Amino acid sequence: MTDVTTGIHDLSLATAHYVLDQTTLARELGIDDAKLKDGLGQDAMSVPAADEDIVTMAATAARPIIDRHGADRVRTVLLATETGVDQSKSAGLYVHGLLGLPHTCRVVELKQACYSATAALQFATALIARDPEQHVLVVASDIAKYKRGSAAEPTQGAAALAMLVTADPAILRVEPSSGMHSEDIMDFWRPNYRAEAVVDGKFSIDAYQRAVVSAFADYRERGGRDLAEFAAFCYHQPFTKMAVKAHRHLLDHLGVTAGPADLHAAVNASTHYNRVLGNSYAASAYVGLASLLDHRDDLADQPIAIVSYGSGSVAEFLGATVVPGYRDHLRSVENAAAIDQRKTVDYTRYCELHDACTPPDGGHHPNPQETTAPFRLAAISQHKRLYEAVA
Ligand code: COA
């Protein structure tokens, strides 16, 4: 194994066609919108159109990366999701086909609730350490969906975040030390027969906080940095207030006194995108990373922490260093455009989209064109998902 620096060379955000604002949802649910905006830290959520899914979002996020760097050196595609479209075939293969990636490539899907993109990033760095010439495309793509009328409904959302992982990266160097915590618990899960997750919300918040403390302790034992060295933190954000809660909990555990201004400085820049996209499960911490890099301008050579949590549960505390000159490689304008160009969906259409079921009968079920994204799910026919590139 060669001693190479590996990390994120490019990253790109995509989301769904529609947006539902929390004021509309609060009015329909008969609750105070301050609870959603201030209590949960969510202003809006992305809502996929009928011809969108995790594959169309993933391909949309990844395409600009392939356009910029080419496909020749991509030897592996890792698709991280917990809302997969097939029990057998990797969603990454549809993305591989839509992007015209080389056949000389391995493609696999990874699942562990909201954690799996961090596993993908770690696996990618290991592959590159063995062969520094190769590029690994990591795409996290998820649609967070809960029962309508449940406490979790306001924390729904959808997004994909694609990263090109390479040797000598232009944006973020992933450091070798990381800390882990795994534990078999039932805080959030989705049985195969359900379209919506089952969640014990309050338990999941406690489990998340406990796992972060444990993962950080492991990180320190393995030679990781002191917490005070980090310039900023990208926490998994099922709702953005969770980043504040988790950081405050970690600081309390370490006996560090911190006021609201300290918490704001540590996590706020990472929350701008998630606040308006909603939960994007596996993508969430990395959407947080994109938000941080796009909104803070003083991070060159600074250490930052990625704090990943996936219910069930696995957590990882990961150190990284921002590469000088990184701003020249960001997609801040495009990321903001992906969010701003969403169309407002009214409550009735939101309910229809939310409640729609995948037809199980093997018939031909075309989708009317609704999305303006470059890729769409044109139909499900004879149990096959038929995607098309439209732009
Ligand atoms: N104005 C401002 N804030 C308000 C408010 C109001 N009118 N009413 C309530 N709040 C605050 C509460 O004080 C609470 O904040 P706190 O936790 O900082 O005290 C927050 O809003 C949430 O309200 P609460 O009643 O405690 O919870 P809930 O029943 O709405 O459920 C979740 C919240 C997160 C448990 C629920 O959305 C859920 O299950 N989400 C999915 C699972 C999840 O995201 N888990 C996280 C770990 S992965």
Short mmCIF file of C-alpha atoms and ligand atoms in Angstrom, two decimals:
data_model
loop_
_atom_site.label_atom_id
_atom_site.label_comp_id
_atom_site.label_asym_id
_atom_site.label_seq_id
_atom_site.Cartn_x
_atom_site.Cartn_y
_atom_site.Cartn_z
CA MET A 1 0.00 0.00 0.00
CA THR A 2 1.45 3.40 -1.00
CA ASP A 3 1.39 6.42 1.31
CA VAL A 4 -0.92 8.76 -0.65
CA THR A 5 -3.13 11.66 0.33
CA THR A 6 -6.73 10.93 -0.59
CA GLY A 7 -10.00 12.78 -0.30
CA ILE A 8 -12.67 14.77 -2.09
CA HIS A 9 -11.62 16.27 -5.41
CA ASP A 10 -15.07 17.51 -6.47
CA LEU A 11 -18.59 17.56 -5.01
CA SER A 12 -21.97 18.37 -6.50
CA LEU A 13 -25.50 18.67 -5.13
CA ALA A 14 -28.86 17.81 -6.71
CA THR A 15 -32.34 17.75 -5.31
CA ALA A 16 -35.94 17.20 -6.34
CA HIS A 17 -38.27 19.21 -8.60
CA TYR A 18 -40.66 20.48 -5.93
CA VAL A 19 -40.45 22.31 -2.62
CA LEU A 20 -43.01 22.38 0.19
CA ASP A 21 -42.52 25.15 2.73
CA GLN A 22 -43.01 24.43 6.42
CA THR A 23 -45.52 27.28 6.82
CA THR A 24 -47.89 25.44 4.45
CA LEU A 25 -47.33 22.12 6.21
CA ALA A 26 -47.77 23.67 9.68
CA ARG A 27 -51.04 25.30 8.59
CA GLU A 28 -52.38 22.02 7.21
CA LEU A 29 -51.29 20.07 10.30
CA GLY A 30 -52.66 22.76 12.64
CA ILE A 31 -49.36 23.39 14.39
CA ASP A 32 -47.28 26.49 15.04
CA ASP A 33 -44.78 26.95 12.21
CA ALA A 34 -42.27 28.28 14.76
CA LYS A 35 -42.04 24.71 16.06
CA LEU A 36 -40.83 23.54 12.65
CA LYS A 37 -38.65 26.54 11.81
CA ASP A 38 -37.16 27.23 15.25
CA GLY A 39 -37.80 23.98 17.15
CA LEU A 40 -36.56 21.67 14.36
CA GLY A 41 -34.61 24.21 12.27
CA GLN A 42 -36.41 23.39 9.02
CA ASP A 43 -37.81 26.00 6.61
CA ALA A 44 -38.80 23.73 3.70
CA MET A 45 -38.47 20.25 2.23
CA SER A 46 -37.76 18.94 -1.26
CA VAL A 47 -40.50 16.77 -2.76
CA PRO A 48 -39.71 14.48 -5.73
CA ALA A 49 -41.95 14.65 -8.81
CA ALA A 50 -43.58 11.40 -10.01
CA ASP A 51 -40.77 10.90 -12.56
CA GLU A 52 -37.95 11.38 -10.05
CA ASP A 53 -36.30 8.98 -7.62
CA ILE A 54 -32.92 8.37 -6.01
CA VAL A 55 -31.46 7.33 -9.38
CA THR A 56 -32.46 10.49 -11.25
CA MET A 57 -31.18 12.68 -8.39
CA ALA A 58 -27.93 10.70 -8.16
CA ALA A 59 -27.26 10.93 -11.92
CA THR A 60 -28.11 14.64 -11.89
CA ALA A 61 -25.65 15.24 -9.03
CA ALA A 62 -22.87 13.19 -10.63
CA ARG A 63 -23.11 14.39 -14.23
CA PRO A 64 -21.26 17.72 -13.73
CA ILE A 65 -18.42 15.81 -12.06
CA ILE A 66 -18.06 13.49 -15.04
CA ASP A 67 -18.33 16.47 -17.41
CA ARG A 68 -15.45 18.18 -15.60
CA HIS A 69 -13.10 15.25 -14.97
CA GLY A 70 -14.07 12.66 -17.56
CA ALA A 71 -15.00 9.03 -16.94
CA ASP A 72 -11.81 7.26 -18.03
CA ARG A 73 -10.29 6.93 -14.56
CA VAL A 74 -13.52 6.01 -12.75
CA ARG A 75 -12.94 2.41 -11.65
CA THR A 76 -15.58 2.25 -8.92
CA VAL A 77 -19.05 3.70 -8.31
CA LEU A 78 -20.38 3.50 -4.75
CA LEU A 79 -24.05 4.43 -4.38
CA ALA A 80 -25.05 5.07 -0.77
CA THR A 81 -28.78 4.99 -0.01
CA GLU A 82 -31.40 3.64 2.35
CA THR A 83 -34.24 4.20 -0.12
CA GLY A 84 -33.08 1.76 -2.78
CA VAL A 85 -35.32 1.01 -5.77
CA ASP A 86 -34.52 -2.70 -6.04
CA GLN A 87 -33.72 -5.47 -3.57
CA SER A 88 -31.09 -6.96 -5.88
CA LYS A 89 -29.75 -4.59 -8.51
CA SER A 90 -27.61 -1.67 -7.36
CA ALA A 91 -29.13 1.75 -8.09
CA GLY A 92 -25.56 2.65 -9.01
CA LEU A 93 -25.86 0.58 -12.20
CA TYR A 94 -28.69 2.77 -13.50
CA VAL A 95 -26.51 5.81 -12.74
CA HIS A 96 -23.53 4.12 -14.42
CA GLY A 97 -25.66 3.61 -17.55
CA LEU A 98 -27.19 7.09 -17.58
CA LEU A 99 -23.73 8.68 -17.29
CA GLY A 100 -22.10 6.41 -19.88
CA LEU A 101 -19.39 5.26 -17.50
CA PRO A 102 -16.84 2.67 -18.67
CA HIS A 103 -17.62 -1.04 -18.45
CA THR A 104 -14.23 -1.49 -16.77
CA CYS A 105 -15.73 -0.34 -13.49
CA ARG A 106 -17.13 -1.95 -10.32
CA VAL A 107 -20.53 -0.70 -9.13
CA VAL A 108 -22.17 -1.42 -5.80
CA GLU A 109 -24.85 -0.03 -3.48
CA LEU A 110 -24.20 0.46 0.24
CA LYS A 111 -26.81 0.60 2.99
CA GLN A 112 -26.65 1.46 6.69
CA ALA A 113 -29.32 4.10 7.21
CA CYS A 114 -27.86 7.62 7.06
CA TYR A 115 -24.29 6.41 7.68
CA SER A 116 -23.46 4.58 4.43
CA ALA A 117 -21.92 7.50 2.50
CA THR A 118 -19.19 7.69 5.14
CA ALA A 119 -18.46 3.99 4.67
CA ALA A 120 -18.35 4.64 0.92
CA LEU A 121 -15.92 7.51 1.40
CA GLN A 122 -13.67 5.35 3.59
CA PHE A 123 -13.78 2.42 1.16
CA ALA A 124 -12.96 4.81 -1.68
CA THR A 125 -9.89 6.19 0.10
CA ALA A 126 -8.65 2.63 0.69
CA LEU A 127 -9.07 1.73 -3.00
CA ILE A 128 -7.17 4.84 -4.02
CA ALA A 129 -4.39 4.15 -1.53
CA ARG A 130 -3.88 0.85 -3.43
CA ASP A 131 -4.13 2.44 -6.87
CA PRO A 132 -3.68 6.24 -6.79
CA GLU A 133 -4.45 6.56 -10.52
CA GLN A 134 -8.08 5.55 -10.10
CA HIS A 135 -11.06 7.80 -9.34
CA VAL A 136 -13.97 6.62 -7.22
CA LEU A 137 -17.40 8.16 -7.72
CA VAL A 138 -19.34 8.18 -4.45
CA VAL A 139 -22.99 9.23 -4.68
CA ALA A 140 -25.34 9.46 -1.72
CA SER A 141 -29.00 9.80 -2.70
CA ASP A 142 -32.10 9.47 -0.54
CA ILE A 143 -35.74 10.41 -0.14
CA ALA A 144 -36.83 10.77 3.48
CA LYS A 145 -40.47 9.80 3.87
CA TYR A 146 -42.60 9.31 6.97
CA LYS A 147 -46.30 8.73 7.59
CA ARG A 148 -48.38 11.82 6.92
CA GLY A 149 -49.55 13.38 10.17
CA SER A 150 -46.68 11.86 12.18
CA ALA A 151 -44.25 13.96 14.24
CA ALA A 152 -41.53 13.06 11.74
CA GLU A 153 -43.41 14.32 8.64
CA PRO A 154 -41.89 17.85 8.86
CA THR A 155 -38.41 16.29 8.72
CA GLN A 156 -38.90 14.71 5.27
CA GLY A 157 -36.75 15.78 2.32
CA ALA A 158 -34.75 14.62 -0.70
CA ALA A 159 -31.29 15.23 -2.16
CA ALA A 160 -28.25 13.62 -3.73
CA LEU A 161 -24.62 14.54 -3.20
CA ALA A 162 -21.94 13.23 -5.55
CA MET A 163 -18.24 13.25 -4.69
CA LEU A 164 -15.22 12.35 -6.75
CA VAL A 165 -12.67 10.72 -4.45
CA THR A 166 -9.08 10.79 -5.73
CA ALA A 167 -5.44 10.95 -4.72
CA ASP A 168 -4.09 14.48 -4.15
CA PRO A 169 -7.60 15.98 -3.89
CA ALA A 170 -8.39 19.63 -4.65
CA ILE A 171 -10.99 20.19 -1.92
CA LEU A 172 -10.69 18.00 1.17
CA ARG A 173 -8.01 15.64 2.48
CA VAL A 174 -9.48 12.81 4.54
CA GLU A 175 -7.27 12.09 7.56
CA PRO A 176 -6.43 8.51 8.50
CA SER A 177 -7.76 8.71 12.08
CA SER A 178 -11.42 8.08 12.61
CA GLY A 179 -13.58 6.83 15.48
CA MET A 180 -16.47 4.38 15.25
CA HIS A 181 -19.47 3.26 17.25
CA SER A 182 -21.81 0.41 16.24
CA GLU A 183 -24.73 -0.99 18.18
CA ASP A 184 -27.81 -3.11 17.29
CA ILE A 185 -30.77 -0.91 18.31
CA MET A 186 -34.26 -0.12 16.95
CA ASP A 187 -34.45 3.68 16.79
CA PHE A 188 -35.40 3.94 13.10
CA TRP A 189 -35.89 1.27 10.46
CA ARG A 190 -37.91 0.48 7.34
CA PRO A 191 -39.10 -3.12 6.88
CA ASN A 192 -39.11 -4.37 3.27
CA TYR A 193 -42.91 -4.16 3.05
CA ARG A 194 -43.10 -0.47 3.98
CA ALA A 195 -42.58 2.67 1.89
CA GLU A 196 -42.25 4.83 4.99
CA ALA A 197 -39.76 4.50 7.82
CA VAL A 198 -40.76 3.54 11.36
CA VAL A 199 -39.11 5.75 13.94
CA ASP A 200 -38.88 6.10 17.68
CA GLY A 201 -37.93 9.77 17.36
CA LYS A 202 -36.94 10.72 20.89
CA PHE A 203 -34.99 7.47 21.34
CA SER A 204 -33.19 8.13 18.04
CA ILE A 205 -32.06 11.55 19.26
CA ASP A 206 -30.64 10.02 22.45
CA ALA A 207 -29.03 7.17 20.49
CA TYR A 208 -27.45 9.63 18.04
CA GLN A 209 -25.96 11.72 20.84
CA ARG A 210 -24.64 8.69 22.71
CA ALA A 211 -23.08 7.28 19.53
CA VAL A 212 -21.32 10.57 18.77
CA VAL A 213 -19.75 10.66 22.24
CA SER A 214 -18.58 7.07 21.84
CA ALA A 215 -17.23 7.59 18.29
CA PHE A 216 -15.33 10.68 19.39
CA ALA A 217 -13.79 8.78 22.33
CA ASP A 218 -12.63 6.09 19.88
CA TYR A 219 -11.29 8.78 17.55
CA ARG A 220 -9.23 10.29 20.38
CA GLU A 221 -7.92 6.91 21.47
CA ARG A 222 -6.66 6.36 17.93
CA GLY A 223 -4.63 9.57 17.89
CA GLY A 224 -7.32 11.96 16.65
CA ARG A 225 -7.24 15.71 17.23
CA ASP A 226 -8.48 17.58 20.26
CA LEU A 227 -12.02 18.86 19.62
CA ALA A 228 -10.86 22.47 20.00
CA GLU A 229 -8.62 22.13 16.92
CA PHE A 230 -11.56 21.82 14.52
CA ALA A 231 -12.65 24.97 12.68
CA ALA A 232 -16.11 23.57 11.94
CA PHE A 233 -18.28 20.44 12.19
CA CYS A 234 -20.52 18.74 9.63
CA TYR A 235 -23.01 16.63 11.55
CA HIS A 236 -25.63 14.35 10.06
CA GLN A 237 -28.75 16.54 10.05
CA PRO A 238 -32.12 14.72 10.16
CA PHE A 239 -33.28 18.25 11.03
CA THR A 240 -30.77 21.03 11.40
CA LYS A 241 -31.37 21.61 15.12
CA MET A 242 -29.97 18.09 15.59
CA ALA A 243 -26.49 19.35 14.68
CA VAL A 244 -26.69 21.92 17.48
CA LYS A 245 -28.07 19.34 19.92
CA ALA A 246 -25.38 16.77 19.10
CA HIS A 247 -22.54 19.29 19.32
CA ARG A 248 -23.82 20.72 22.61
CA HIS A 249 -24.13 17.18 23.98
CA LEU A 250 -20.54 16.33 22.98
CA LEU A 251 -19.21 19.54 24.51
CA ASP A 252 -21.19 18.95 27.73
CA HIS A 253 -19.82 15.42 27.91
CA LEU A 254 -16.27 16.76 27.55
CA GLY A 255 -16.93 19.43 30.19
CA VAL A 256 -16.49 22.28 27.72
CA THR A 257 -18.61 25.36 28.37
CA ALA A 258 -20.11 26.77 25.17
CA GLY A 259 -22.70 29.49 24.58
CA PRO A 260 -25.06 29.92 21.63
CA ALA A 261 -22.41 31.92 19.71
CA ASP A 262 -19.88 29.07 20.03
CA LEU A 263 -22.43 26.51 18.82
CA HIS A 264 -23.42 28.78 15.95
CA ALA A 265 -19.78 29.20 14.87
CA ALA A 266 -19.18 25.45 15.02
CA VAL A 267 -22.16 24.18 13.03
CA ASN A 268 -24.29 26.92 11.47
CA ALA A 269 -22.53 27.20 8.08
CA SER A 270 -23.14 23.48 7.53
CA THR A 271 -26.91 23.81 7.97
CA HIS A 272 -28.00 26.25 5.23
CA TYR A 273 -28.76 23.64 2.56
CA ASN A 274 -30.32 21.04 4.87
CA ARG A 275 -32.59 23.72 6.37
CA VAL A 276 -34.36 24.08 3.00
CA LEU A 277 -33.87 20.55 1.55
CA GLY A 278 -34.97 18.56 4.57
CA ASN A 279 -33.47 15.23 5.54
CA SER A 280 -31.54 13.48 2.79
CA TYR A 281 -30.49 10.53 4.98
CA ALA A 282 -27.16 9.19 3.59
CA ALA A 283 -26.43 12.46 1.81
CA SER A 284 -27.21 14.70 4.78
CA ALA A 285 -23.76 15.06 6.40
CA TYR A 286 -22.20 15.66 2.96
CA VAL A 287 -24.88 18.16 1.97
CA GLY A 288 -23.73 19.76 5.24
CA LEU A 289 -20.14 19.64 3.98
CA ALA A 290 -21.15 21.34 0.71
CA SER A 291 -23.01 24.01 2.68
CA LEU A 292 -20.03 24.61 4.95
CA LEU A 293 -17.54 24.92 2.09
CA ASP A 294 -19.90 27.16 0.09
CA HIS A 295 -20.68 29.49 3.02
CA ARG A 296 -17.43 29.85 5.01
CA ASP A 297 -14.52 31.55 3.29
CA ASP A 298 -11.72 31.00 5.81
CA LEU A 299 -11.19 27.26 5.78
CA ALA A 300 -7.97 26.76 3.79
CA ASP A 301 -5.64 24.41 5.67
CA GLN A 302 -8.21 24.16 8.49
CA PRO A 303 -9.24 20.85 10.07
CA ILE A 304 -12.96 20.09 9.97
CA ALA A 305 -14.90 17.14 11.38
CA ILE A 306 -17.51 15.03 9.62
CA VAL A 307 -19.81 13.38 12.15
CA SER A 308 -21.89 10.65 10.58
CA TYR A 309 -24.78 8.79 12.22
CA GLY A 310 -27.07 6.13 10.78
CA SER A 311 -29.82 4.65 12.91
CA GLY A 312 -29.67 1.05 13.82
CA SER A 313 -26.89 2.22 14.50
CA VAL A 314 -23.42 3.20 13.25
CA ALA A 315 -21.61 6.46 13.90
CA GLU A 316 -18.22 7.67 12.72
CA PHE A 317 -16.20 10.73 13.70
CA LEU A 318 -13.89 11.64 10.84
CA GLY A 319 -11.20 14.31 10.61
CA ALA A 320 -10.38 16.11 7.35
CA THR A 321 -8.36 19.12 6.22
CA VAL A 322 -9.50 21.69 3.69
CA VAL A 323 -7.06 22.05 0.79
CA PRO A 324 -5.72 25.58 0.00
CA GLY A 325 -7.31 26.86 -3.22
CA TYR A 326 -10.42 24.70 -2.63
CA ARG A 327 -12.80 27.57 -3.42
CA ASP A 328 -11.76 27.47 -7.10
CA HIS A 329 -13.18 23.94 -7.32
CA LEU A 330 -16.52 24.42 -5.56
CA ARG A 331 -19.91 24.53 -7.27
CA SER A 332 -21.48 27.11 -4.97
CA VAL A 333 -23.50 28.82 -7.75
CA GLU A 334 -24.79 25.55 -9.19
CA ASN A 335 -25.62 24.16 -5.74
CA ALA A 336 -27.64 27.28 -4.89
CA ALA A 337 -29.36 27.09 -8.30
CA ALA A 338 -30.39 23.47 -7.72
CA ILE A 339 -32.20 24.63 -4.59
CA ASP A 340 -33.61 27.90 -5.96
CA GLN A 341 -35.04 26.41 -9.15
CA ARG A 342 -37.43 24.07 -7.31
CA LYS A 343 -41.12 24.72 -7.97
CA THR A 344 -43.52 25.25 -5.09
CA VAL A 345 -45.89 22.31 -4.72
CA ASP A 346 -49.35 22.83 -3.27
CA TYR A 347 -50.49 20.69 -0.37
CA THR A 348 -52.92 18.59 -2.43
CA ARG A 349 -50.28 17.59 -4.98
CA TYR A 350 -47.77 16.96 -2.19
CA CYS A 351 -50.24 14.51 -0.60
CA GLU A 352 -50.80 12.75 -3.95
CA LEU A 353 -47.07 12.38 -4.55
CA HIS A 354 -46.47 11.25 -0.98
CA ASP A 355 -49.18 8.58 -1.08
CA ALA A 356 -48.46 7.23 -4.58
CA CYS A 357 -47.41 3.56 -4.58
CA THR A 358 -45.08 1.77 -6.98
CA PRO A 359 -47.33 -0.40 -9.20
CA PRO A 360 -46.59 -4.07 -8.40
CA ASP A 361 -48.46 -5.66 -11.34
CA GLY A 362 -45.89 -5.79 -14.14
CA GLY A 363 -48.03 -3.63 -16.46
CA HIS A 364 -46.85 -0.60 -18.43
CA HIS A 365 -46.97 2.50 -16.21
CA PRO A 366 -45.63 5.63 -17.95
CA ASN A 367 -44.92 8.79 -15.94
CA PRO A 368 -45.97 12.12 -17.44
CA GLN A 369 -42.98 14.45 -17.79
CA GLU A 370 -42.87 16.59 -14.68
CA THR A 371 -39.23 17.10 -13.71
CA THR A 372 -36.92 19.52 -15.51
CA ALA A 373 -33.87 17.54 -14.35
CA PRO A 374 -31.61 16.01 -17.02
CA PHE A 375 -32.73 12.47 -16.12
CA ARG A 376 -36.20 11.08 -15.46
CA LEU A 377 -37.97 7.86 -14.65
CA ALA A 378 -40.04 7.58 -17.84
CA ALA A 379 -41.98 4.44 -16.90
CA ILE A 380 -42.11 1.25 -14.95
CA SER A 381 -42.91 -1.51 -17.40
CA GLN A 382 -42.84 -5.30 -16.92
CA HIS A 383 -41.24 -4.65 -13.53
CA LYS A 384 -38.39 -2.70 -15.20
CA ARG A 385 -37.55 0.88 -14.35
CA LEU A 386 -37.08 2.78 -17.61
CA TYR A 387 -34.95 5.89 -17.22
CA GLU A 388 -34.20 8.45 -19.89
CA ALA A 389 -31.84 11.36 -20.36
CA VAL A 390 -33.86 14.41 -21.39
CA ALA A 391 -31.20 17.12 -21.64
N1 COA B 1 -41.88 27.26 18.88
C1 COA B 1 -40.56 26.91 18.90
N2 COA B 1 -40.11 25.67 19.22
C2 COA B 1 -41.04 24.75 19.57
C3 COA B 1 -42.42 25.05 19.59
C4 COA B 1 -42.82 26.36 19.23
N3 COA B 1 -44.12 26.71 19.20
N4 COA B 1 -43.07 23.93 19.99
C5 COA B 1 -42.14 22.97 20.19
N5 COA B 1 -40.91 23.46 19.94
C6 COA B 1 -39.64 22.76 20.00
C7 COA B 1 -39.52 21.79 21.18
O1 COA B 1 -39.16 22.47 22.38
C8 COA B 1 -38.42 20.86 20.67
O2 COA B 1 -37.17 21.49 20.80
P1 COA B 1 -36.06 20.89 21.83
O3 COA B 1 -35.86 19.45 21.44
O4 COA B 1 -34.85 21.72 21.54
O5 COA B 1 -36.62 21.05 23.18
C9 COA B 1 -38.68 20.78 19.16
O6 COA B 1 -39.54 21.92 18.87
C10 COA B 1 -39.37 19.50 18.72
O7 COA B 1 -40.59 19.36 19.39
P2 COA B 1 -40.98 18.05 20.21
O8 COA B 1 -42.42 18.21 20.63
O9 COA B 1 -39.97 17.81 21.29
O10 COA B 1 -40.80 16.85 19.21
P3 COA B 1 -41.74 16.27 18.08
O11 COA B 1 -42.82 15.47 18.66
O12 COA B 1 -42.11 17.35 17.10
O13 COA B 1 -40.72 15.25 17.34
C11 COA B 1 -38.74 14.49 16.30
C12 COA B 1 -39.46 15.69 16.89
C13 COA B 1 -37.36 14.91 15.82
C14 COA B 1 -38.58 13.40 17.36
C15 COA B 1 -39.56 13.94 15.09
O14 COA B 1 -39.62 14.93 14.11
C16 COA B 1 -38.98 12.68 14.52
O15 COA B 1 -39.31 11.58 14.96
N6 COA B 1 -38.12 12.81 13.44
C17 COA B 1 -37.55 11.70 12.72
C18 COA B 1 -36.43 11.01 13.46
C19 COA B 1 -35.22 11.83 13.61
O16 COA B 1 -35.04 12.79 12.90
N7 COA B 1 -34.33 11.41 14.54
C20 COA B 1 -33.10 12.12 14.80
C21 COA B 1 -31.90 11.24 15.00
S1 COA B 1 -31.49 10.32 13.52
#
